[in-house]
XYZ file of C-alpha atoms in Angstrom:
711
model
C 1.194 -37.978 -19.140
C 1.545 -36.192 -21.749
C 5.126 -34.931 -21.893
C 8.834 -35.051 -19.419
C 8.020 -31.047 -17.615
C 11.126 -28.754 -18.127
C 10.791 -27.561 -14.672
C 12.516 -26.690 -11.586
C 11.875 -29.094 -8.787
C 10.450 -26.656 -6.422
C 9.193 -22.858 -7.367
C 11.627 -20.763 -5.898
C 10.336 -19.198 -3.068
C 13.264 -16.356 -2.653
C 14.336 -14.066 -4.950
C 17.357 -12.168 -5.040
C 16.124 -9.103 -3.115
C 17.511 -5.897 -0.954
C 15.507 -5.855 1.381
C 13.001 -7.531 3.600
C 9.954 -5.873 2.419
C 10.589 -6.168 -1.085
C 10.688 -10.913 -0.633
C 7.636 -9.503 1.082
C 6.285 -7.484 -1.765
C 6.794 -11.226 -4.214
C 5.635 -13.052 -1.766
C 1.847 -11.270 -1.355
C 2.086 -10.402 -6.176
C 2.509 -14.608 -6.036
C -0.150 -14.961 -3.815
C -2.519 -12.452 -6.240
C -2.656 -14.733 -8.858
C -5.747 -13.688 -10.875
C -6.362 -9.761 -10.950
C -7.667 -7.489 -13.553
C -6.363 -6.075 -16.577
C -8.413 -2.396 -17.588
C -7.927 -1.368 -20.874
C -9.724 2.299 -20.938
C -8.745 5.608 -22.342
C -10.438 8.263 -23.778
C -10.489 8.749 -26.851
C -10.220 5.303 -27.763
C -12.499 3.327 -26.084
C -14.714 6.123 -27.338
C -14.011 4.850 -31.366
C -14.962 1.822 -30.034
C -12.535 -0.033 -33.170
C -14.278 2.189 -35.947
C -12.910 5.912 -37.446
C -15.156 7.201 -40.333
C -18.265 4.913 -39.575
C -15.801 1.930 -41.580
C -14.560 -0.985 -38.189
C -10.839 -0.522 -38.449
C -9.533 -4.355 -38.603
C -6.441 -4.389 -38.550
C -4.296 -4.993 -34.738
C -5.816 -3.777 -31.696
C -8.189 -1.041 -30.879
C -6.176 0.497 -28.197
C -4.050 1.052 -31.168
C -6.850 2.314 -34.067
C -4.670 6.079 -34.353
C -1.994 3.983 -35.243
C -3.896 1.304 -37.351
C -6.357 4.381 -39.151
C -4.298 6.945 -39.793
C -5.599 9.795 -37.596
C -4.277 13.348 -37.548
C -2.791 14.199 -34.254
C -5.456 17.014 -33.651
C -7.819 14.857 -34.944
C -7.556 12.095 -32.806
C -6.765 14.102 -29.710
C -10.288 16.094 -29.746
C -11.921 13.045 -30.085
C -11.278 14.006 -26.257
C -13.782 16.313 -26.391
C -17.000 13.427 -26.828
C -16.031 11.153 -22.840
C -18.943 11.289 -21.100
C -18.332 7.845 -18.913
C -21.819 8.724 -16.723
C -21.700 4.447 -16.760
C -18.237 4.770 -15.105
C -18.408 3.496 -11.447
C -15.310 2.809 -9.521
C -16.302 1.036 -6.838
C -18.457 -1.382 -10.346
C -15.482 -2.763 -11.133
C -13.820 -2.870 -7.776
C -16.793 -4.856 -7.074
C -16.591 -7.550 -9.906
C -13.390 -7.251 -10.465
C -13.989 -9.484 -6.534
C -16.661 -11.366 -7.651
C -15.109 -12.241 -10.331
C -12.222 -13.918 -7.606
C -9.404 -10.985 -8.616
C -7.365 -10.786 -6.489
C -6.376 -7.033 -7.645
C -7.100 -4.210 -10.227
C -4.642 -3.398 -13.001
C -5.948 -0.369 -15.649
C -4.429 1.215 -18.006
C -2.698 4.282 -16.706
C -1.515 5.886 -19.766
C -1.474 4.034 -23.350
C 0.879 4.390 -26.549
C -1.878 7.133 -27.648
C 0.214 9.095 -25.168
C -3.572 10.106 -23.028
C -3.325 10.300 -19.399
C -6.113 8.516 -17.223
C -4.822 10.368 -14.351
C -3.994 14.358 -13.744
C -0.862 14.864 -14.810
C 0.468 18.240 -13.756
C 3.305 17.232 -16.735
C 0.449 18.025 -20.194
C -2.711 18.400 -20.487
C -3.528 15.451 -22.482
C -5.505 14.281 -19.934
C -8.560 12.884 -17.983
C -9.130 15.811 -16.676
C -7.847 18.452 -18.237
C -8.871 17.661 -20.867
C -12.426 15.815 -22.199
C -15.255 17.773 -20.218
C -15.810 14.868 -17.152
C -13.241 16.755 -15.275
C -11.938 13.272 -13.508
C -8.948 11.439 -11.942
C -10.456 7.275 -12.260
C -7.035 6.487 -12.070
C -7.631 7.815 -8.439
C -11.055 7.092 -8.119
C -10.384 3.700 -9.323
C -6.870 3.344 -5.895
C -9.454 4.454 -3.776
C -12.393 2.138 -5.038
C -10.152 -1.493 -5.148
C -8.310 -0.155 -0.646
C -11.835 0.482 0.161
C -12.250 -2.616 -0.764
C -9.639 -4.953 -0.266
C -7.458 -5.285 -3.089
C -4.235 -4.928 -4.607
C -3.804 -1.527 -6.971
C -1.404 -1.563 -9.850
C -1.224 0.479 -13.101
C 0.018 -0.118 -16.776
C 2.267 2.300 -17.846
C 3.152 2.722 -21.512
C 7.281 3.496 -22.524
C 6.098 5.026 -25.645
C 4.117 8.236 -26.532
C 2.766 8.507 -30.173
C 1.916 12.742 -28.286
C 4.476 13.752 -26.766
C 6.826 15.802 -29.013
C 9.803 14.620 -28.216
C 9.435 10.817 -28.891
C 9.699 8.842 -31.479
C 6.823 8.380 -33.739
C 4.744 6.227 -34.535
C 6.274 2.756 -35.505
C 5.322 -0.889 -37.147
C 7.433 -2.318 -34.308
C 6.038 -0.299 -31.110
C 9.328 -0.781 -29.496
C 11.804 2.709 -30.824
C 14.582 3.841 -28.135
C 13.209 7.019 -25.579
C 14.975 9.949 -26.371
C 16.047 11.966 -23.224
C 14.204 14.610 -23.590
C 10.912 11.289 -23.571
C 13.053 9.810 -20.086
C 12.453 12.251 -17.929
C 9.316 13.467 -18.926
C 8.099 9.516 -18.266
C 10.556 9.390 -14.663
C 8.720 12.892 -14.003
C 5.122 10.810 -14.811
C 6.211 7.525 -13.284
C 7.126 9.611 -10.455
C 3.508 11.140 -10.619
C 1.727 7.781 -10.228
C 4.246 6.868 -6.883
C 2.690 9.062 -5.014
C -0.579 10.225 -5.631
C -2.343 6.949 -6.416
C -1.896 5.134 -2.912
C 0.269 1.526 -2.216
C 0.540 0.100 -5.938
C 0.573 -3.256 -5.876
C 2.784 -3.002 -9.472
C 3.258 -1.305 -12.351
C 3.250 -2.507 -15.202
C 5.373 -0.904 -18.243
C 5.059 -1.784 -21.659
C 6.695 -1.574 -24.919
C 9.502 0.915 -26.298
C 13.572 -0.063 -25.966
C 15.731 1.191 -23.180
C 18.567 1.896 -22.155
C 20.172 -0.211 -19.138
C 20.595 3.398 -17.495
C 17.664 4.409 -17.977
C 14.816 1.208 -16.886
C 17.138 0.891 -14.218
C 16.484 4.600 -13.684
C 12.490 4.097 -13.136
C 13.204 1.273 -10.866
C 14.729 2.738 -8.240
C 12.332 5.499 -8.688
C 9.270 2.966 -8.402
C 11.030 0.593 -5.664
C 12.313 4.011 -4.157
C 8.583 5.543 -4.043
C 6.662 2.254 -3.942
C 8.466 -0.573 -1.543
C 6.496 -2.385 -1.872
C 5.406 -1.876 -5.837
C 6.484 -4.990 -8.091
C 8.170 -3.686 -11.796
C 7.093 -5.752 -14.980
C 9.475 -7.352 -17.290
C 8.667 -5.500 -19.774
C 10.445 -2.342 -17.858
C 13.559 -4.005 -20.354
C 16.761 -4.784 -20.007
C 16.356 -7.335 -16.463
C 14.926 -4.309 -14.773
C 11.761 -5.727 -13.554
C 10.613 -8.094 -10.725
C 8.388 -10.373 -12.404
C 8.742 -11.330 -16.517
C 6.000 -11.247 -18.359
C 4.825 -14.337 -21.023
C 3.556 -12.996 -24.909
C 0.079 -11.644 -24.718
C -1.915 -14.845 -24.474
C 0.456 -17.472 -23.769
C 0.458 -19.757 -21.747
C 4.279 -21.672 -21.201
C 4.416 -26.074 -21.182
C 6.639 -25.177 -18.283
C 7.754 -24.417 -15.181
C 9.545 -21.020 -14.572
C 12.136 -19.895 -11.865
C 11.066 -16.603 -10.429
C 7.338 -14.534 -10.365
C 6.128 -14.098 -13.456
C 3.233 -13.085 -14.816
C 0.366 -13.809 -18.277
C -1.539 -11.089 -19.279
C -4.467 -11.814 -21.807
C -8.009 -11.275 -22.736
C -10.977 -11.805 -23.388
C -10.571 -12.121 -26.668
C -6.903 -12.141 -28.038
C -8.896 -9.870 -31.163
C -8.059 -6.352 -29.250
C -7.547 -5.082 -25.897
C -9.325 -1.817 -26.180
C -12.803 -2.128 -26.036
C -14.191 -3.043 -29.814
C -17.750 -2.435 -30.242
C -18.385 -5.327 -33.809
C -16.274 -7.482 -31.006
C -18.085 -10.817 -32.629
C -18.731 -12.484 -28.685
C -19.764 -15.725 -29.455
C -20.799 -18.143 -25.844
C -19.862 -16.732 -22.692
C -19.963 -20.588 -20.780
C -17.252 -21.147 -23.913
C -15.050 -17.902 -23.329
C -15.808 -18.972 -19.718
C -14.436 -22.253 -19.668
C -10.880 -20.636 -22.535
C -9.866 -18.318 -19.500
C -10.293 -21.524 -16.487
C -8.802 -23.201 -18.715
C -5.824 -20.182 -19.262
C -5.540 -19.392 -14.959
C -5.337 -22.894 -14.489
C -2.813 -23.570 -16.697
C -0.693 -21.054 -15.260
C -0.847 -21.175 -11.971
C 0.497 -24.940 -12.579
C 2.844 -23.142 -13.762
C 4.010 -21.431 -10.790
C 2.272 -17.662 -12.312
C 0.205 -14.734 -12.083
C -3.099 -14.272 -14.895
C -3.902 -11.524 -15.523
C -6.787 -11.078 -17.815
C -8.580 -8.239 -19.444
C -10.924 -7.109 -19.870
C -12.610 -3.299 -22.720
C -15.077 -0.706 -21.211
C -16.528 1.356 -23.741
C -16.118 4.793 -23.943
C -19.358 5.418 -21.240
C -17.617 3.712 -19.058
C -20.016 0.220 -18.784
C -19.470 -2.467 -19.005
C -20.122 -4.745 -21.312
C -22.138 -7.168 -20.652
C -19.754 -10.682 -22.477
C -17.535 -10.169 -20.480
C -19.058 -9.421 -17.412
C -20.637 -12.344 -17.253
C -17.788 -14.163 -18.486
C -15.859 -12.553 -15.588
C -18.724 -13.724 -12.751
C -18.966 -17.394 -15.115
C -15.471 -17.537 -13.129
C -15.976 -16.237 -10.495
C -18.431 -19.104 -9.376
C -16.223 -21.208 -9.731
C -13.829 -19.771 -7.820
C -16.253 -19.200 -5.379
C -16.887 -23.498 -5.133
C -13.107 -24.250 -6.436
C -10.849 -21.542 -5.257
C -8.705 -23.133 -2.881
C -6.552 -24.908 -5.416
C -6.410 -22.028 -6.888
C -5.171 -19.210 -4.187
C -2.141 -20.277 -1.801
C -1.592 -23.054 -4.232
C 2.311 -23.673 -5.540
C 3.090 -25.286 -8.813
C 2.668 -28.741 -11.138
C 4.692 -30.145 -8.247
C 5.814 -33.861 -10.602
C 7.988 -32.998 -13.157
C 5.516 -34.593 -15.702
C 2.552 -32.648 -17.999
C -1.015 -34.448 -17.409
C -2.902 -35.271 -21.112
C -6.120 -34.876 -18.764
C -5.487 -31.976 -16.999
C -3.674 -29.469 -13.945
C -2.389 -30.497 -10.932
C -1.383 -28.129 -7.961
C -0.907 -28.483 -4.613
C -0.592 -27.749 -0.865
C 0.727 -29.007 2.027
C -0.840 -32.626 2.848
C -2.952 -31.786 -0.019
C -3.296 -32.275 -3.641
C -5.724 -30.470 -6.175
C -5.803 -32.681 -9.360
C -7.360 -30.244 -12.381
C -9.813 -31.969 -14.690
C -10.115 -30.145 -18.381
C -11.289 -33.876 -19.581
C -11.682 -37.410 -18.699
C -9.095 -38.856 -18.274
C -8.654 -42.003 -20.357
C -10.543 -45.245 -18.899
C -11.306 -42.835 -16.131
C -7.598 -43.641 -15.457
C -4.968 -41.632 -13.660
C -1.263 -42.460 -12.994
C 0.422 -39.684 -10.155
C 3.862 -40.836 -11.203
C 6.410 -41.049 -8.639
C 4.090 -39.936 -5.848
C 4.918 -42.742 -2.512
C 1.698 -40.972 -0.587
C -0.446 -42.624 0.770
C -3.650 -41.207 -0.532
C -5.978 -41.217 2.258
C -9.139 -39.210 0.298
C -10.606 -37.693 -2.820
C -13.028 -35.247 -2.318
C -14.760 -33.533 -6.084
C -13.622 -30.607 -3.822
C -17.025 -28.099 -6.097
C -19.158 -30.507 -4.369
C -17.442 -31.161 -1.058
C -17.958 -33.862 -1.704
C -16.696 -38.162 -1.231
C -15.450 -38.972 -4.511
C -15.581 -43.829 -4.094
C -12.152 -44.023 -6.116
C -9.380 -46.807 -6.119
C -6.247 -45.871 -4.764
C -3.587 -48.531 -5.920
C 0.426 -47.789 -4.983
C 2.583 -50.272 -7.766
C 6.676 -49.786 -8.591
C 6.031 -46.913 -6.633
C 3.175 -44.514 -8.421
C 0.075 -43.974 -7.051
C -2.962 -44.998 -9.610
C -5.983 -43.122 -9.336
C -9.715 -45.331 -10.416
C -13.052 -43.434 -10.428
C -16.421 -44.673 -10.147
C -17.887 -45.431 -13.322
C -20.358 -42.961 -12.779
C -18.333 -40.217 -12.807
C -17.676 -38.063 -15.877
C -17.424 -34.411 -16.599
C -21.121 -32.513 -17.806
C -21.351 -29.865 -19.723
C -17.041 -28.953 -20.215
C -17.273 -28.224 -16.913
C -13.294 -28.066 -14.855
C -13.995 -30.613 -12.377
C -11.064 -30.937 -9.473
C -10.459 -33.626 -7.638
C -8.750 -33.243 -4.379
C -6.451 -35.952 -3.168
C -5.793 -35.681 0.755
C -2.124 -36.941 1.584
C -2.260 -37.016 5.897
C 1.537 -37.813 5.644
C 2.621 -34.534 3.468
C 3.161 -35.245 -0.233
C 5.368 -37.482 -1.387
C 7.566 -38.344 -5.087
C 10.161 -39.397 -6.637
C 10.875 -36.634 -9.506
C 11.000 -39.056 -13.013
C 14.757 -37.162 -14.132
C 15.694 -38.574 -10.568
C 19.990 -39.630 -11.571
C 20.590 -43.291 -9.691
C 23.713 -43.981 -8.068
C 24.808 -40.410 -9.995
C 28.896 -39.436 -10.369
C 28.492 -36.199 -12.589
C 25.958 -33.536 -12.842
C 25.918 -31.578 -15.822
C 24.250 -29.182 -18.100
C 23.521 -32.894 -19.557
C 20.802 -34.283 -17.402
C 20.002 -30.787 -15.044
C 16.988 -29.244 -15.643
C 16.925 -26.262 -16.043
C 15.946 -23.829 -14.443
C 14.353 -21.005 -16.463
C 13.154 -17.837 -16.805
C 12.174 -14.519 -19.693
C 15.247 -12.278 -20.682
C 16.325 -9.511 -23.129
C 16.935 -5.400 -23.645
C 13.516 -5.457 -25.078
C 10.277 -6.918 -26.210
C 11.726 -8.106 -29.693
C 14.177 -9.394 -27.315
C 12.726 -11.318 -24.984
C 13.804 -14.767 -24.861
C 14.027 -17.945 -21.925
C 16.961 -17.983 -20.002
C 18.688 -20.140 -18.141
C 18.870 -18.863 -14.806
C 20.324 -21.974 -12.777
C 20.353 -25.969 -12.930
C 19.291 -28.433 -10.111
C 19.445 -32.745 -9.852
C 17.407 -35.241 -7.988
C 19.622 -37.978 -8.001
C 20.768 -40.558 -5.720
C 24.498 -42.002 -4.501
C 25.368 -45.233 -2.015
C 26.744 -43.930 0.239
C 28.783 -40.157 1.370
C 30.752 -38.098 -1.497
C 32.926 -35.074 -1.879
C 31.537 -32.580 -3.988
C 34.216 -31.979 -6.177
C 33.391 -28.716 -9.195
C 34.657 -28.881 -12.963
C 34.724 -25.696 -15.138
C 36.844 -24.153 -18.421
C 37.920 -20.298 -18.115
C 34.824 -18.894 -19.136
C 33.899 -20.110 -15.586
C 36.897 -19.140 -13.603
C 36.352 -16.358 -10.864
C 32.593 -16.631 -11.396
C 30.891 -16.869 -7.854
C 27.687 -19.426 -8.205
C 25.110 -20.307 -4.964
C 25.332 -23.920 -4.310
C 22.107 -25.220 -3.223
C 22.458 -29.033 -1.561
C 19.325 -30.184 0.148
C 18.431 -26.471 0.641
C 21.992 -25.565 2.920
C 23.493 -22.940 0.440
C 26.850 -21.657 -0.183
C 28.496 -19.039 -1.921
C 31.106 -20.239 -3.805
C 34.388 -18.753 -5.598
C 34.936 -20.363 -9.366
C 38.546 -19.611 -7.803
C 41.274 -22.035 -10.052
C 41.984 -25.536 -8.586
C 43.274 -27.825 -10.782
C 44.741 -27.772 -13.732
C 42.844 -31.015 -15.860
C 43.439 -30.941 -19.319
C 41.732 -32.666 -21.974
C 42.636 -36.199 -23.241
C 40.604 -34.804 -26.436
C 42.672 -34.802 -29.908
C 41.961 -31.783 -31.275
C 44.615 -32.346 -34.753
C 42.627 -35.025 -35.297
C 39.609 -33.208 -35.363
C 38.725 -32.199 -39.321
C 37.379 -28.597 -39.431
C 34.398 -28.272 -43.260
C 34.121 -25.449 -45.792
C 31.561 -22.728 -43.785
C 28.346 -22.135 -45.041
C 25.350 -20.107 -44.900
C 21.877 -19.185 -44.784
C 19.640 -16.171 -44.087
C 19.211 -13.539 -42.215
C 15.774 -14.534 -41.513
C 13.260 -12.218 -39.765
C 13.462 -13.564 -36.918
C 13.842 -13.438 -32.275
C 16.898 -14.211 -30.408
C 15.722 -18.384 -29.450
C 13.992 -20.541 -31.798
C 15.012 -22.090 -35.081
C 13.555 -21.407 -39.356
C 13.617 -25.464 -40.631
C 14.641 -29.028 -39.849
C 17.706 -28.402 -37.942
C 18.673 -33.004 -37.258
C 21.014 -33.355 -39.856
C 20.941 -30.532 -43.026
C 22.204 -30.648 -46.243
C 23.901 -28.020 -47.334
C 23.247 -28.329 -51.292
C 19.236 -28.611 -50.639
C 17.307 -25.728 -49.876
C 16.470 -24.653 -46.006
C 14.641 -23.537 -44.292
C 11.975 -25.452 -46.731
C 11.465 -26.230 -50.261
C 11.415 -23.110 -51.184
C 14.703 -21.214 -49.969
C 17.959 -21.295 -51.605
C 20.302 -23.843 -50.358
C 23.026 -22.498 -48.017
C 25.630 -20.669 -49.273
C 29.082 -21.511 -49.454
C 31.113 -18.708 -47.807
C 35.148 -19.821 -49.171
C 35.918 -16.158 -47.664
C 35.124 -16.809 -43.666
C 37.748 -18.963 -42.557
C 37.784 -20.411 -38.652
C 39.479 -18.419 -35.421
C 38.865 -14.775 -37.390
C 35.870 -12.537 -36.638
C 33.673 -12.660 -39.587
C 30.951 -9.674 -40.222
C 27.472 -8.735 -41.298
C 24.598 -6.557 -42.834
C 22.082 -6.404 -39.445
C 19.387 -4.723 -39.156
C 16.168 -5.301 -36.730
C 15.762 -7.849 -35.458
C 17.181 -10.615 -37.606
C 19.099 -14.111 -37.934
C 21.912 -15.126 -40.195
C 22.651 -18.704 -39.000
C 26.606 -19.837 -39.528
C 27.445 -23.549 -40.484
C 30.412 -26.286 -40.543
C 30.531 -29.897 -40.351
C 33.499 -31.076 -38.045
C 35.093 -35.512 -38.671
C 36.563 -36.940 -35.554
C 38.335 -39.298 -35.487
C 36.896 -40.736 -32.031
C 33.973 -39.271 -29.669
C 35.651 -36.793 -27.240
C 35.021 -33.247 -25.335
C 36.534 -30.291 -26.886
C 36.335 -27.183 -26.066
C 35.047 -24.407 -28.637
C 35.353 -20.066 -28.662
C 32.153 -18.170 -29.949
C 32.435 -14.642 -30.324
C 28.948 -13.131 -31.196
C 26.598 -9.706 -31.421
C 23.463 -8.967 -30.278
C 22.272 -12.575 -29.678
C 24.035 -16.110 -30.033
C 22.275 -20.237 -30.199
C 24.778 -22.829 -31.005
C 23.356 -25.760 -31.924
C 25.573 -29.086 -32.355
C 24.002 -32.373 -34.373
C 20.264 -30.856 -33.960
C 20.675 -29.890 -29.828
C 21.286 -26.828 -27.956
C 24.033 -26.014 -27.215
C 24.325 -22.626 -26.502
C 21.438 -19.376 -26.565
C 20.951 -15.752 -24.979
C 21.575 -12.182 -26.052
C 24.135 -10.125 -25.161
C 22.925 -7.905 -22.168
C 24.946 -5.155 -22.455
C 23.710 -4.054 -25.976
C 26.551 -3.229 -28.397
C 29.971 -4.304 -28.918
C 30.492 -8.445 -29.332
C 30.194 -11.585 -26.267
C 32.712 -14.624 -25.918
C 32.912 -17.932 -24.687
C 34.389 -21.256 -25.478
C 32.130 -24.005 -24.416
C 33.119 -28.370 -23.750
C 31.236 -30.136 -27.591
C 30.635 -33.592 -27.025
C 31.789 -34.330 -30.944
C 30.499 -38.454 -31.823
C 32.872 -40.000 -33.629
C 32.885 -40.074 -37.301
C 30.705 -36.698 -38.614
C 29.476 -33.831 -36.536
C 27.093 -30.420 -38.072
C 27.830 -26.532 -35.649
C 24.597 -24.522 -36.317
C 24.940 -20.873 -34.825
C 22.677 -18.746 -35.382
C 23.493 -15.567 -34.921
C 21.121 -12.652 -33.641
C 20.587 -8.905 -34.399
C 18.885 -6.964 -32.378
C 20.128 -3.558 -32.761
C 23.117 -3.661 -34.593
C 24.106 -2.026 -37.904
C 26.510 -4.950 -38.329
C 27.182 -8.400 -37.064
C 29.559 -9.969 -35.784
C 30.159 -14.076 -35.532
C 33.402 -16.392 -34.815
C 33.700 -19.927 -34.353
C 36.936 -20.121 -32.709
C 39.682 -23.180 -32.519
C 42.241 -21.779 -30.729
C 41.072 -22.447 -27.314
C 43.478 -23.537 -24.783
C 41.926 -27.572 -23.915
C 41.745 -27.480 -20.313
C 39.246 -27.738 -17.343
C 40.096 -27.569 -13.505
C 38.728 -29.286 -11.391
C 37.696 -27.919 -7.431
C 37.475 -29.936 -3.953
C 34.719 -28.793 -2.036
C 33.780 -29.382 2.004
C 30.512 -30.313 0.907
C 28.941 -33.664 1.185
C 26.777 -35.805 -0.190
C 24.258 -37.827 2.386
C 24.373 -41.321 0.160
C 22.868 -43.868 1.737
C 20.418 -44.219 -1.321
C 18.056 -41.074 -0.820
C 16.886 -39.453 -2.903
C 19.080 -35.302 -2.340
C 18.623 -32.656 -4.580
C 21.809 -29.803 -5.647
C 20.643 -26.600 -7.622
C 23.773 -23.512 -8.664
C 22.926 -20.659 -9.871
C 24.758 -17.393 -10.133
C 25.474 -15.599 -6.512
C 24.538 -12.407 -6.691
C 23.563 -11.759 -10.562
C 22.250 -8.883 -11.954
C 18.899 -9.715 -12.630
C 16.838 -13.077 -10.574
C 16.352 -12.947 -14.811
C 20.077 -12.401 -16.427
C 20.858 -15.807 -18.187
C 23.786 -18.052 -15.822
C 26.155 -18.328 -18.882
C 28.151 -21.294 -17.656
C 27.812 -24.765 -19.856
C 30.574 -26.529 -18.898
C 30.571 -25.831 -15.403
C 29.775 -29.980 -13.166
C 29.206 -31.062 -10.135
C 31.586 -34.342 -9.454
C 30.933 -36.431 -6.948
C 34.372 -38.526 -5.378
C 33.460 -41.741 -3.320
C 37.070 -42.365 -3.431
């Protein structure tokens, strides 16, 4: 085993959606698992990463206009050279099908603004501006319908050609002007109307207002109720969240999600001078990516970049077909499979599951041929080498609630082949979680398994959001549940699921319970600052365990922390903001004895709070403007404690932060008419926000706990 998974107990199977048809769309989309992405543009694919006879080595080749500094009229004239004599939509779709892919997603318009569909709102499109005169997007949509694949499209929210759009920038995360937004709405309406059933629309880049994001999502859902909207629309308006390019999370995500990957990490659009290497090595790399994503409950969107003449690069075709052949033999472990049911990852590979089945994807040989499956109490009746449909004479032992698989002496992986062991458990797969809380008395954020998604207003501010908490626990006898929370949570409504039964609960006050800690005995040290640093919301720039403010931070080449004698607790601290920067505030708190204390925080575009190096709070300001306030119950140890606040600025010219001590030290206890079963059986509990604005939005209830009252 490698490390404990920060996961949910079981991937969510239902989502907060308005209509049953949308719920079906979620399920259908999640079941695709593996799809083809196509970056093909009349201009950038014709150029193939070359300008004026020289390779453009900076950036992705589909963005060559920006990276080579090409005048817009000169760039546009390249469309006159677009003669894709080898383009054949049926051939592309059949390649995707042979590769084991279940849908095809193509660029309808990339950042350069050139439309690969026939738009009524610009002649900068494949029909009106090229000698080809054919709507290739429509041809691809029709081919998908003919051959039984889902069809989707990419749509760039920025447009370097539209006069009222923002000009080319270094980040591509630019505001959308009102005129540009209306143009986007018209084109999205075209795409949702003229191209048959659409499985997903893959919005990308830009920095929209919340209203703009809602406008586009509403158009899509009104015209194509079965179409999933990508999270890169921003402002948590998407149906599924999108990882960074070629990013593979090492944790599960409690909402629909996808990893976009390219055959080459260096580019998405065709690059004529791209180095290829061996197709078998690349196929192995991308197959590992597919398996990692599916084992964590996501979908994998793998990109190819056809040439300007419409042909698929032979190397890319070979990579896809090699993995298609693997899927023909092992697809049972991918299609319709659920995520790894263990709350751990493994050094030897990945795990997927179906009812009564476990699939062990061997990315490398287990040490000494031995596999430990922690907590698996089910009887394994058979082990099969899935790709060959051949039984494996493995020795199976159960000990201390775990299952041990010893592979036969001659078992080896050949030539880096990824083999799948299918384990049959006739009585179902039963796993006792590693993080099981025995004889639990309190369920809180310290012993919870976080439920994650991705949130943010735009690409530059996306971060891993925590949308809920879950627990697996036992109690010795039946007991009632009580809620414990602060004023910060009062008035909120939660969705509480106990052993599969869900109900909504209003946090309406309950009984006041003062904290026993003596705030007057706390000694608050001076305030220090570090930064600003270029940054996203999450992550830190250096070691945050036992910081010495007199020494350079975050590294030896940095400046020491700066003493800020003018900064005070309980007062708003302002500093110059900028695009995507962070400033750190450090303060030492000395407690005469250990205890829990409520402390308030004020922030601008985003905040992270750490106590003695441990994360307490992490979130953005989804309202994109003004300040956000909250109260956090901090567990101080006796003696010196270090409080570190990371203040994030995405947009603001001036950012704010405050550490507030003048917070009422009271909690509320609210009894519930809900009872745990007891008798030592494993029980599960999950808390989310009821009717959230978005399934991706941060829960922000750090002080909420569940008390198990056995009296």
